[in-house]
Each structure stands twice: as C-alpha cells, then as structure tokens.
Amino acid sequence: MTSLYTHAGGDDALHRLEEIFYTKALADPVLRSLFPERQPHHVEHLTWFTAESFGGPDRFSRELGFDHIIQVHRHLNITDEQRQRFVALYVEALDEAGLPGDEPFREAVRSHVEFGSQVAQQNSRAESEAELHPLREVPLWTWPGAVED
C-alpha cells in the first residue's frame, strides 16, 4: 500500500501545504497569539513532521527529536476555538496546495490533524510533566481502516 507521504506528492507537496497553512495561520486573528510572527524554520519543521508522520523520511526525529514539539507547545494554553480553527485552516490549505482530493486521503489527513491538535492542546495546558500527553514519538499515520502489522 502506498504511504500517505507518497500519495501526497512527497516533500515538495508537503512543503507547499505547510507554507500555505503557515501563511494562513499567521494572518488569522483567532491564531494570532499562537503564531505572532514568522519563524524562519517553522515551515521546514512542519514539513519534516508531516512527512515522517505520513511514512516519509525521519528527519524530524533525527534533527529535532519529539521533545522539541512538546516544548514548542508548552504553556501556549490553546483554546478549543484555536484548536478548531487550526484544523479548519489546515484542511483549507489542502485544496490550495493541490494535494489529492480523494476521500480516504482527506480522511487520513483530517484525523491526523485532529489528533495532533488535541495532543498539542493537552501539552499546551499541562502544568506538570504528568499532565503531558503520553505520546513521545512522531506517530506513523496511515490510511483509514488500515491494520498495523
């Protein structure tokens, strides 16, 4: 079965997606406090994370490590409205980036972003290490209904 990474179009397509999404997030009034200014490597890091999650190269884990993403979200206190807006903008960016529109792919991406945004929200509100989400590695995401070996 083709990976989500390959189906999406690899690094170039995912980079295009993350650039469009990030530009939207920076301009969005609901997300302004979470994305107050453009960070030089944010799109690159988002691309690495999504690529690895979708079955591509493991650059995020090798170059940054999962603790990086935990620390980035700590103490942001992400609201439900911000989490939902993040997901909505990401889904919008899929079309603008020209990523595949088939329902299984879109369902996989939406579930990935929903899950990730919930993990980020939990970590953003955690007052202690014990309150952090237990996830400690980049999750491998796959097609809806696929069974892991």
CSV table of C-alpha atoms in Angstrom, one decimal:
chain,number,residue,atom,x,y,z
A,1,MET,CA,0.0,0.0,0.0
A,2,THR,CA,1.3,3.4,-0.9
A,3,SER,CA,2.2,5.6,2.0
A,4,LEU,CA,0.3,8.9,2.7
A,5,TYR,CA,3.7,10.6,2.1
A,6,THR,CA,4.0,9.2,-1.4
A,7,HIS,CA,0.3,9.7,-2.2
A,8,ALA,CA,0.5,13.4,-1.1
A,9,GLY,CA,3.4,14.0,-3.5
A,10,GLY,CA,6.4,13.8,-1.2
A,11,ASP,CA,8.4,16.6,0.3
A,12,ASP,CA,7.6,19.2,-2.4
A,13,ALA,CA,3.9,18.8,-2.0
A,14,LEU,CA,4.0,18.7,1.8
A,15,HIS,CA,6.3,21.8,1.9
A,16,ARG,CA,3.8,23.7,-0.3
A,17,LEU,CA,1.0,22.6,2.0
A,18,GLU,CA,2.8,23.7,5.2
A,19,GLU,CA,3.8,27.1,3.6
A,20,ILE,CA,0.2,27.8,2.7
A,21,PHE,CA,-1.1,26.7,6.0
A,22,TYR,CA,1.5,28.7,8.0
A,23,THR,CA,0.8,31.8,6.0
A,24,LYS,CA,-2.9,31.4,6.8
A,25,ALA,CA,-2.2,30.8,10.5
A,26,LEU,CA,0.0,33.9,10.7
A,27,ALA,CA,-2.8,36.1,9.2
A,28,ASP,CA,-5.7,34.6,11.2
A,29,PRO,CA,-7.0,36.7,14.1
A,30,VAL,CA,-8.0,33.6,16.1
A,31,LEU,CA,-4.5,32.1,15.9
A,32,ARG,CA,-2.5,35.4,16.2
A,33,SER,CA,-1.5,34.7,19.8
A,34,LEU,CA,-0.1,31.3,18.8
A,35,PHE,CA,1.6,32.5,15.6
A,36,PRO,CA,2.6,36.1,16.4
A,37,GLU,CA,5.4,36.3,13.8
A,38,ARG,CA,7.0,34.2,11.1
A,39,GLN,CA,9.7,31.9,12.5
A,40,PRO,CA,12.5,31.1,10.0
A,41,HIS,CA,12.4,27.3,10.2
A,42,HIS,CA,8.7,26.7,11.1
A,43,VAL,CA,7.6,25.6,7.6
A,44,GLU,CA,10.6,23.3,7.3
A,45,HIS,CA,10.0,21.7,10.7
A,46,LEU,CA,6.2,21.3,9.9
A,47,THR,CA,7.2,19.6,6.6
A,48,TRP,CA,9.6,17.2,8.4
A,49,PHE,CA,7.0,16.3,11.0
A,50,THR,CA,4.2,15.7,8.5
A,51,ALA,CA,6.5,13.8,6.1
A,52,GLU,CA,7.6,11.5,8.9
A,53,SER,CA,4.1,11.0,10.2
A,54,PHE,CA,2.9,10.1,6.7
A,55,GLY,CA,5.7,7.4,6.2
A,56,GLY,CA,8.4,9.6,4.7
A,57,PRO,CA,11.9,10.3,5.9
A,58,ASP,CA,12.5,10.5,9.7
A,59,ARG,CA,14.2,13.9,9.6
A,60,PHE,CA,12.1,15.4,12.4
A,61,SER,CA,13.1,12.7,14.8
A,62,ARG,CA,16.7,12.7,13.8
A,63,GLU,CA,17.2,16.5,13.6
A,64,LEU,CA,14.9,17.8,16.3
A,65,GLY,CA,13.5,14.9,18.4
A,66,PHE,CA,10.0,14.7,19.6
A,67,ASP,CA,10.7,16.6,22.8
A,68,HIS,CA,11.1,19.7,20.5
A,69,ILE,CA,7.4,19.6,19.6
A,70,ILE,CA,6.3,19.1,23.2
A,71,GLN,CA,8.4,22.2,24.3
A,72,VAL,CA,7.1,24.4,21.5
A,73,HIS,CA,3.5,23.9,22.7
A,74,ARG,CA,4.1,24.1,26.4
A,75,HIS,CA,2.3,26.9,28.2
A,76,LEU,CA,0.5,28.2,25.0
A,77,ASN,CA,-2.8,27.4,26.6
A,78,ILE,CA,-4.5,26.6,23.3
A,79,THR,CA,-8.2,27.2,23.4
A,80,ASP,CA,-10.9,25.0,21.8
A,81,GLU,CA,-11.6,27.8,19.3
A,82,GLN,CA,-7.9,28.0,18.4
A,83,ARG,CA,-7.6,24.2,18.0
A,84,GLN,CA,-10.7,24.0,15.8
A,85,ARG,CA,-9.5,27.0,13.7
A,86,PHE,CA,-6.1,25.3,13.2
A,87,VAL,CA,-7.8,22.2,11.9
A,88,ALA,CA,-10.1,24.2,9.6
A,89,LEU,CA,-7.2,26.2,8.1
A,90,TYR,CA,-5.1,23.1,7.6
A,91,VAL,CA,-8.0,21.4,5.7
A,92,GLU,CA,-8.5,24.6,3.6
A,93,ALA,CA,-4.8,24.6,2.7
A,94,LEU,CA,-5.0,21.0,1.3
A,95,ASP,CA,-7.1,22.3,-1.6
A,96,GLU,CA,-4.9,25.4,-2.2
A,97,ALA,CA,-1.8,23.3,-2.2
A,98,GLY,CA,-3.3,21.0,-4.8
A,99,LEU,CA,-3.0,17.8,-2.7
A,100,PRO,CA,-5.1,14.8,-3.6
A,101,GLY,CA,-8.8,15.2,-3.0
A,102,ASP,CA,-9.8,11.6,-2.7
A,103,GLU,CA,-11.8,10.9,0.4
A,104,PRO,CA,-9.5,8.3,2.1
A,105,PHE,CA,-6.6,10.7,1.9
A,106,ARG,CA,-8.6,13.6,3.2
A,107,GLU,CA,-10.0,11.5,6.0
A,108,ALA,CA,-6.4,10.4,6.9
A,109,VAL,CA,-5.1,14.0,6.9
A,110,ARG,CA,-8.1,15.3,8.9
A,111,SER,CA,-7.8,12.6,11.5
A,112,HIS,CA,-4.0,13.2,11.8
A,113,VAL,CA,-4.5,17.0,12.3
A,114,GLU,CA,-7.4,16.5,14.7
A,115,PHE,CA,-5.3,14.0,16.8
A,116,GLY,CA,-2.2,16.2,16.6
A,117,SER,CA,-4.1,19.3,17.6
A,118,GLN,CA,-5.6,17.5,20.6
A,119,VAL,CA,-2.1,16.4,21.7
A,120,ALA,CA,-0.8,19.9,21.3
A,121,GLN,CA,-3.7,21.4,23.2
A,122,GLN,CA,-3.2,19.0,26.1
A,123,ASN,CA,0.5,19.7,26.2
A,124,SER,CA,-0.1,23.5,26.0
A,125,ARG,CA,-2.2,23.3,29.1
A,126,ALA,CA,-0.1,20.9,31.1
A,127,GLU,CA,1.2,22.3,34.4
A,128,SER,CA,3.4,19.3,35.1
A,129,GLU,CA,5.1,16.5,33.3
A,130,ALA,CA,2.4,14.1,34.4
A,131,GLU,CA,-0.2,16.2,32.7
A,132,LEU,CA,1.5,15.9,29.3
A,133,HIS,CA,0.1,13.6,26.6
A,134,PRO,CA,2.0,10.3,26.8
A,135,LEU,CA,3.0,10.4,23.1
A,136,ARG,CA,6.7,10.6,22.9
A,137,GLU,CA,7.5,9.9,19.3
A,138,VAL,CA,6.3,11.0,15.9
A,139,PRO,CA,3.2,8.9,15.2
A,140,LEU,CA,3.1,7.0,12.0
A,141,TRP,CA,-0.2,7.8,10.3
A,142,THR,CA,-1.8,5.6,7.6
A,143,TRP,CA,-4.9,5.1,5.6
A,144,PRO,CA,-8.3,4.9,7.3
A,145,GLY,CA,-9.1,1.4,8.3
A,146,ALA,CA,-5.6,0.1,7.6
A,147,VAL,CA,-4.4,-2.6,10.1
A,148,GLU,CA,-0.9,-2.2,11.5
A,149,ASP,CA,1.4,-5.2,11.4
